[in-house]
PDB file of C-alpha atoms in Angstrom:
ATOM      1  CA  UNK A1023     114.323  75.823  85.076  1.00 50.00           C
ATOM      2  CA  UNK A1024     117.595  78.300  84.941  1.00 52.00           C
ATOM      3  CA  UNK A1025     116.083  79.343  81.669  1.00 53.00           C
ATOM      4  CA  UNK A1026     112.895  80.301  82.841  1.00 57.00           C
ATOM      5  CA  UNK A1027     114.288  82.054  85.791  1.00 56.00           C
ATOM      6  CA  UNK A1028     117.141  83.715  83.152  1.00 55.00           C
ATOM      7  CA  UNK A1029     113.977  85.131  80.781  1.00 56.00           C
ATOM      8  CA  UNK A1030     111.842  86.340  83.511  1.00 56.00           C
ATOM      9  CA  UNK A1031     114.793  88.221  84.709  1.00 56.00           C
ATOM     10  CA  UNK A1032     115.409  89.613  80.660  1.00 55.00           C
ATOM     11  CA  UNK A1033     111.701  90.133  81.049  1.00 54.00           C
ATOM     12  CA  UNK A1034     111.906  91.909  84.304  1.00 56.00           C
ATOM     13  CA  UNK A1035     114.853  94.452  82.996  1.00 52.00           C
ATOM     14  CA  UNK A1036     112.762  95.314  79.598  1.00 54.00           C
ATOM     15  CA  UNK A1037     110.409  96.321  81.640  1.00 53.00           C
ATOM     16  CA  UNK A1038     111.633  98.188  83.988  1.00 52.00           C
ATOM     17  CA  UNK A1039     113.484 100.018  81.089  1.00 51.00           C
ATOM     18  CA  UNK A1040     111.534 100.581  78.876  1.00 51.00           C
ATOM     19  CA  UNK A1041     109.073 102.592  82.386  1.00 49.00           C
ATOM     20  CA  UNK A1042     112.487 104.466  83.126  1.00 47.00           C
ATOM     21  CA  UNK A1043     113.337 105.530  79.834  1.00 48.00           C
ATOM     22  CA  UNK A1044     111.128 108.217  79.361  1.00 49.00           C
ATOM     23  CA  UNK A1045     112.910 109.912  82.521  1.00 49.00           C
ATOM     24  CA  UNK A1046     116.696 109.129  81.491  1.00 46.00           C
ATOM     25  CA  UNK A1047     116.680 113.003  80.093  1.00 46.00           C
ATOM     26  CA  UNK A1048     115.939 114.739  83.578  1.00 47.00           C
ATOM     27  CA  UNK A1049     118.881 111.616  85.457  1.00 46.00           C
ATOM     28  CA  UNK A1050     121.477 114.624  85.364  1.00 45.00           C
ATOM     29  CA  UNK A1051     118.644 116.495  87.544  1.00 50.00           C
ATOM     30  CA  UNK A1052     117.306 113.775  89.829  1.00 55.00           C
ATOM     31  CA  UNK A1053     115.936 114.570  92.789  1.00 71.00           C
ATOM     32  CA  UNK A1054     113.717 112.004  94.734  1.00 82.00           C
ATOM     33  CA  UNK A1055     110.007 112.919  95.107  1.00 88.00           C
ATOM     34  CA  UNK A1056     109.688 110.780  98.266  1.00 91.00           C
ATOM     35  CA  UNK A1057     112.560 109.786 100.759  1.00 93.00           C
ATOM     36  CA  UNK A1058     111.413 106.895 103.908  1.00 95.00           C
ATOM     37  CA  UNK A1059     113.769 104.729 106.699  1.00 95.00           C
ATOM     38  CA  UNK A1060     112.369 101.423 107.901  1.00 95.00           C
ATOM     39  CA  UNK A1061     113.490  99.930 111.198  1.00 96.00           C
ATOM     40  CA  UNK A1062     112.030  96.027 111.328  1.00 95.00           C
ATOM     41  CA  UNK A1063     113.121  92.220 111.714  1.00 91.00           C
ATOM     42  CA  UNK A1064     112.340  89.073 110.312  1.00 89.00           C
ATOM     43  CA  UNK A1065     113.724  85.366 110.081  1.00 81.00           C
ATOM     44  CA  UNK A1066     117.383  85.048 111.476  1.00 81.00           C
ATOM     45  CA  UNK A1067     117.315  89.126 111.209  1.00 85.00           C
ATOM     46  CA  UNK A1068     117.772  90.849 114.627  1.00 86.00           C
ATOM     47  CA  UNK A1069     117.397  94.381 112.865  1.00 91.00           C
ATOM     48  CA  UNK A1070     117.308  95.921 109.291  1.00 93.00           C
ATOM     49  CA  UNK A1071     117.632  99.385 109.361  1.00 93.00           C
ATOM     50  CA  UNK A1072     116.877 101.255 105.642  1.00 94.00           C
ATOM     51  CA  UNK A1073     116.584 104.088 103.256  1.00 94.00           C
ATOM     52  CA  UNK A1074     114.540 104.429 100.299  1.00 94.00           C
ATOM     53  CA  UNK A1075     114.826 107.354  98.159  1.00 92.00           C
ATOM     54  CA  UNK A1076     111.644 107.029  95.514  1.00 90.00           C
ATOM     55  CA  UNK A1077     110.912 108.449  92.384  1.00 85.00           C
ATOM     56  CA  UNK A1078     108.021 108.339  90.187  1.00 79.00           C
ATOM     57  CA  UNK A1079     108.430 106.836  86.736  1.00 75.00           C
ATOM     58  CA  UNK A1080     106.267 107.414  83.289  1.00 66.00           C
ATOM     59  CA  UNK A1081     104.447 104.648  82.202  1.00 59.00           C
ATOM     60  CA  UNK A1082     104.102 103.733  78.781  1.00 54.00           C
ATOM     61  CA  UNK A1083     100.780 102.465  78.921  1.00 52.00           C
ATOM     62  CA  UNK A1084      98.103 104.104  81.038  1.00 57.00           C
ATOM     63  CA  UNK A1085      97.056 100.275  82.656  1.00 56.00           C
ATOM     64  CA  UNK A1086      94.767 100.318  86.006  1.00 54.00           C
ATOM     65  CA  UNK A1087      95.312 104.693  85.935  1.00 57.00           C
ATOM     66  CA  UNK A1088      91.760 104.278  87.673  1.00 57.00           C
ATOM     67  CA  UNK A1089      93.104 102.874  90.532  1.00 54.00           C
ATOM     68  CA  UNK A1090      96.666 103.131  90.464  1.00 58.00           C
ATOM     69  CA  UNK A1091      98.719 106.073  91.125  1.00 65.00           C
ATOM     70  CA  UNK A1092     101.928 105.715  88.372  1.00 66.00           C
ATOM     71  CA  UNK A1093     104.458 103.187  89.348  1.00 80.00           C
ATOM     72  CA  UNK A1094     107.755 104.333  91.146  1.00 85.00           C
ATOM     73  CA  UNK A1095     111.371 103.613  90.944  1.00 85.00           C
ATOM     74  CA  UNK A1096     112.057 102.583  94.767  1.00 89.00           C
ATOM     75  CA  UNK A1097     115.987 102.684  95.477  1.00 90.00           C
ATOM     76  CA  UNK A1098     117.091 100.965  98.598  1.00 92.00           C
ATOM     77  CA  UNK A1099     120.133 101.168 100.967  1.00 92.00           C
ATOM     78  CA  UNK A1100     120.224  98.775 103.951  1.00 93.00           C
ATOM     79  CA  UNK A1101     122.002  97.830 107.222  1.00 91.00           C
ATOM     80  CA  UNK A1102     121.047  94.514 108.814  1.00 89.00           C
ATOM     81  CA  UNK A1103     121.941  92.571 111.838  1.00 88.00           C
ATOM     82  CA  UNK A1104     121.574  88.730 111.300  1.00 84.00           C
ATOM     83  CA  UNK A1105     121.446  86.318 115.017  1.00 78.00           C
ATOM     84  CA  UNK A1106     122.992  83.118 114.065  1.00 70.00           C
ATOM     85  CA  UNK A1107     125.980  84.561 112.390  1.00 69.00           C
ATOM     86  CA  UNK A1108     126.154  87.364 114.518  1.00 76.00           C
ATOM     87  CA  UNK A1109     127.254  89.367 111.164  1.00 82.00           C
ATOM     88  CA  UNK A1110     126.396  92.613 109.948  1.00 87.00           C
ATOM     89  CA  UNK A1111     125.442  92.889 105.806  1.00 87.00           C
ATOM     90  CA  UNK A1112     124.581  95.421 103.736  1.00 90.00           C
ATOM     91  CA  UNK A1113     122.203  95.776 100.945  1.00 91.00           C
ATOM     92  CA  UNK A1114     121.375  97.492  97.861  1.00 92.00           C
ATOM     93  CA  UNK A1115     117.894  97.408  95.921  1.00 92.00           C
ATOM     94  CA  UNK A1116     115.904  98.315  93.309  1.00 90.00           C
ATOM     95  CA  UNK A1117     112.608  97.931  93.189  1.00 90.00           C
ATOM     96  CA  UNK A1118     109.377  98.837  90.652  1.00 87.00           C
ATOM     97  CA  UNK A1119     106.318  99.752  92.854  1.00 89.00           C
ATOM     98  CA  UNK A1120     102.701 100.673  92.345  1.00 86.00           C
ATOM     99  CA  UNK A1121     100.690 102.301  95.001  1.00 86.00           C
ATOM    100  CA  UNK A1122      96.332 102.926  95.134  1.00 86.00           C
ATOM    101  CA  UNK A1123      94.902 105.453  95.073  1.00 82.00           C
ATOM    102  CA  UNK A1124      94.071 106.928  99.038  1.00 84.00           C
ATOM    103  CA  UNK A1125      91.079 105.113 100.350  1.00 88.00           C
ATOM    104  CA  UNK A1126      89.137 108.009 102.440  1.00 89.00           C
ATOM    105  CA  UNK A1127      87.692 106.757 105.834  1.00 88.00           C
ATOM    106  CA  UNK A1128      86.896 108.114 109.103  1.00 88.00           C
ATOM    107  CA  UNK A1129      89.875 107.136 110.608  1.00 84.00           C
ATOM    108  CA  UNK A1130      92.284 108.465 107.979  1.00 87.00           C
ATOM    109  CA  UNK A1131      93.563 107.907 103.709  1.00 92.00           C
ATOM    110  CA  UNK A1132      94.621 104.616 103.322  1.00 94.00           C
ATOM    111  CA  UNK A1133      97.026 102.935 100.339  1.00 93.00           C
ATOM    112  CA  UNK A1134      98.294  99.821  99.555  1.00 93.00           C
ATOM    113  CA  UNK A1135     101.497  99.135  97.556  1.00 92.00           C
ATOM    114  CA  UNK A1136     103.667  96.781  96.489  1.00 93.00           C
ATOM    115  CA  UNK A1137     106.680  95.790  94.476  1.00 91.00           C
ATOM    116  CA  UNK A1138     109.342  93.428  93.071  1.00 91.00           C
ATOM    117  CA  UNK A1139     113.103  94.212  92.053  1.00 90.00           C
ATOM    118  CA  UNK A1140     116.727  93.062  92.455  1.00 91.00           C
ATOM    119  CA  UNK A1141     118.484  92.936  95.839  1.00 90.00           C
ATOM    120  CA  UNK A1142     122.385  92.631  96.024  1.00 89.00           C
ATOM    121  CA  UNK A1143     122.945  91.525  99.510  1.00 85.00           C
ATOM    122  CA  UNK A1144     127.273  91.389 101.025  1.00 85.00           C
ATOM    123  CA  UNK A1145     126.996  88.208 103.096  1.00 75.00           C
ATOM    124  CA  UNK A1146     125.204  85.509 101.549  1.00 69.00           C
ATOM    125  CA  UNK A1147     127.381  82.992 103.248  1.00 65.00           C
ATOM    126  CA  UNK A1148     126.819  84.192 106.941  1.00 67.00           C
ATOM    127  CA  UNK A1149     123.308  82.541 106.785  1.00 71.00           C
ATOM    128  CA  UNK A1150     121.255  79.879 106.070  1.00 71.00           C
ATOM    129  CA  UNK A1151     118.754  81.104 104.168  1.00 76.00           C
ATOM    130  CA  UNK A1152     120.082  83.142 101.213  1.00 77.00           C
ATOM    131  CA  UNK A1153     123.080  81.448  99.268  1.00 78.00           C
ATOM    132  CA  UNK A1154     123.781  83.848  96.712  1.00 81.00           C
ATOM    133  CA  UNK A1155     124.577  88.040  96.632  1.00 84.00           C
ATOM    134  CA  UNK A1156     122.235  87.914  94.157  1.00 86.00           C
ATOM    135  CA  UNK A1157     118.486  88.003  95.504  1.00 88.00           C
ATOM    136  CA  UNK A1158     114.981  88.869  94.572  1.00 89.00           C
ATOM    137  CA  UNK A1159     112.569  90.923  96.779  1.00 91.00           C
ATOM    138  CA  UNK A1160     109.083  91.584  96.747  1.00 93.00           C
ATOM    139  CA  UNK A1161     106.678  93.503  99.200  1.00 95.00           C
ATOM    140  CA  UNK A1162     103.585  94.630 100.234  1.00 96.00           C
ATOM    141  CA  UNK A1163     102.519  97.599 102.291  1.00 95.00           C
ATOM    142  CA  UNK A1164      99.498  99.337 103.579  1.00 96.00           C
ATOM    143  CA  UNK A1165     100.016 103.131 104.653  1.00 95.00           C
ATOM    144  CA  UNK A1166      98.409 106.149 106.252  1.00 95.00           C
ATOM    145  CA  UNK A1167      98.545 109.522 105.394  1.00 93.00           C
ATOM    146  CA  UNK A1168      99.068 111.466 108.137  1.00 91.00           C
ATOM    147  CA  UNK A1169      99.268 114.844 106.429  1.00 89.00           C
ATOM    148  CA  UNK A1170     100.332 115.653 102.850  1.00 86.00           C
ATOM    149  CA  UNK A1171     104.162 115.609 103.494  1.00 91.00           C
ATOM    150  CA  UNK A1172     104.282 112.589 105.843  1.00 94.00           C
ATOM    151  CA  UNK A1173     102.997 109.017 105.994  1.00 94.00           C
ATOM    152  CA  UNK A1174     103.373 106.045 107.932  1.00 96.00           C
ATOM    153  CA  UNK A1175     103.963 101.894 106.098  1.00 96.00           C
ATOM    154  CA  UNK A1176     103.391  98.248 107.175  1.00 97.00           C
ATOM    155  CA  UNK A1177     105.558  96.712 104.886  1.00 95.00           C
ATOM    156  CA  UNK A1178     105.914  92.938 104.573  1.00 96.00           C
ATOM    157  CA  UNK A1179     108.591  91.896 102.578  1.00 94.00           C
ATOM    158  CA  UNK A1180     109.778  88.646 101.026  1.00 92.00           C
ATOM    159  CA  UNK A1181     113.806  88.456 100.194  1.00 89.00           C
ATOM    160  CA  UNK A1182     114.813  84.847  98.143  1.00 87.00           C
ATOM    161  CA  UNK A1183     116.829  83.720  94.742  1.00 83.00           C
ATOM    162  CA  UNK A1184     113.796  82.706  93.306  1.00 78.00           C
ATOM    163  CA  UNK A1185     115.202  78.911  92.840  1.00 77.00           C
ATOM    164  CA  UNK A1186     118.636  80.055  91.381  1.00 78.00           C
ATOM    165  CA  UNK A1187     120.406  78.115  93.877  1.00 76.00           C
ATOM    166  CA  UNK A1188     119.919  75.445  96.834  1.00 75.00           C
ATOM    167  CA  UNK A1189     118.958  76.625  99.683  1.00 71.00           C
ATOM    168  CA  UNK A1190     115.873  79.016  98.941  1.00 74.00           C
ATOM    169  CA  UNK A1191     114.416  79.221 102.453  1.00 81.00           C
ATOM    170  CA  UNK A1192     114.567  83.242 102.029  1.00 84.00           C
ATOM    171  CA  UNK A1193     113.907  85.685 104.421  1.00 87.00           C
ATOM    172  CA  UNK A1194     110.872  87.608 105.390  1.00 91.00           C
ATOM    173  CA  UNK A1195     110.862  91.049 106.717  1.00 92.00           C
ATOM    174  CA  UNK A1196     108.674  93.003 108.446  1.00 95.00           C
ATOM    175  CA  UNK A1197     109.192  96.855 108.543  1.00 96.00           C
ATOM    176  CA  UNK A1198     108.063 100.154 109.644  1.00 96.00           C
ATOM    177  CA  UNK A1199     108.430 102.733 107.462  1.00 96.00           C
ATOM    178  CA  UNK A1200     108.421 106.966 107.508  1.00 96.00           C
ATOM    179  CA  UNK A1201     107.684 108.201 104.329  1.00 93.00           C
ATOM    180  CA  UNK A1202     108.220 112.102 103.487  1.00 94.00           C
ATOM    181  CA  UNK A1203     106.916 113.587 100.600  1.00 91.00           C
ATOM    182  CA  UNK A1204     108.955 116.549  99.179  1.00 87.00           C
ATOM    183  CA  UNK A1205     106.673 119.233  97.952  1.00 71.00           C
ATOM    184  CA  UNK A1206     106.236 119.736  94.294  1.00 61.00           C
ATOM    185  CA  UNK A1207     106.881 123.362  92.721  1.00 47.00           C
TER     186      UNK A1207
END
């Protein structure tokens, strides 16, 4: 089983090289495309307080193009509040993430996205439902566009070691996120 979970995880880092590398010439000029903070709770979490700073990434294959906008590089820096422990952790993330295309209705454009990365959380110990620093997280999201700068996310999202260790209750999240858009030259 640790193999599995060891080649996924070789799997999982090819991949999301080989989508970075065709930006690793402009990292001395980096500048995120998108920044958002989420405010939600979840399981044994009284708050989670975040920053995402999001930057698309170059494909190398054109797959679902159709439907898909290209996938991003989703960076995340968190603060969270747990009940039982009455600790405070911290957390770092990376994340791959695809997003539609906007859905055009009456009522406003529509996405959906979701993603999957690494998650280093500081106090593994302080609860019972994540035993290592080491996690996985995954999430989905639907989104409105409120103009072409701003937009608001439902994000539901799924934090666990993906068997690594015993206990693997995890932790689910659910945020609120407000997404700016920088404006391209």
């Amino acid at each position: 089983m640790k193999m599995k979970i060891r080649q996924l995880i070789s799997l999982y880092c090819f991949v999301c090289l080989s989508l970075t590398s065709p930006n690793l010439a402009k990292a001395a000029s980096f500048i995120p495309q998108e920044v958002a903070v989420s405010y939600g709770h979840g399981i044994d979490v009284n708050q989670w307080l975040q920053i995402d700073f999001i930057q698309h990434v170059t494909p190398p294959l054109h797959i679902l193009e159709e439907y898909l906008h290209e996938p991003y590089l989703d960076i995340g820096i968190a603060k969270s509040w747990w009940d039982r422990s009455n600790e405070t952790a911290y957390h770092l993330s990376a994340n791959l993430m695809v997003r539609s295309q906007s859905i055009n209705t009456e009522a406003g454009n529509f996405f959906f996205e979701a993603g999957f990365g690494p998650h280093l959380f500081s106090r593994p110990a302080k609860t019972n439902r994540l035993d290592t620093a080491f996690e996985f997280n995954s999430f989905v999201g639907v989104g409105i566009e409120l103009n072409s700068e701003w937009s608001f996310i439902a994000r539901a999202r799924h934090l666990s070691n993906a068997g690594i260790t015993e206990p693997n209750a995890g932790v689910n999240l659910y945020l609120y996120q407000l997404h700016y858009r920088f404006q391209q030259p």
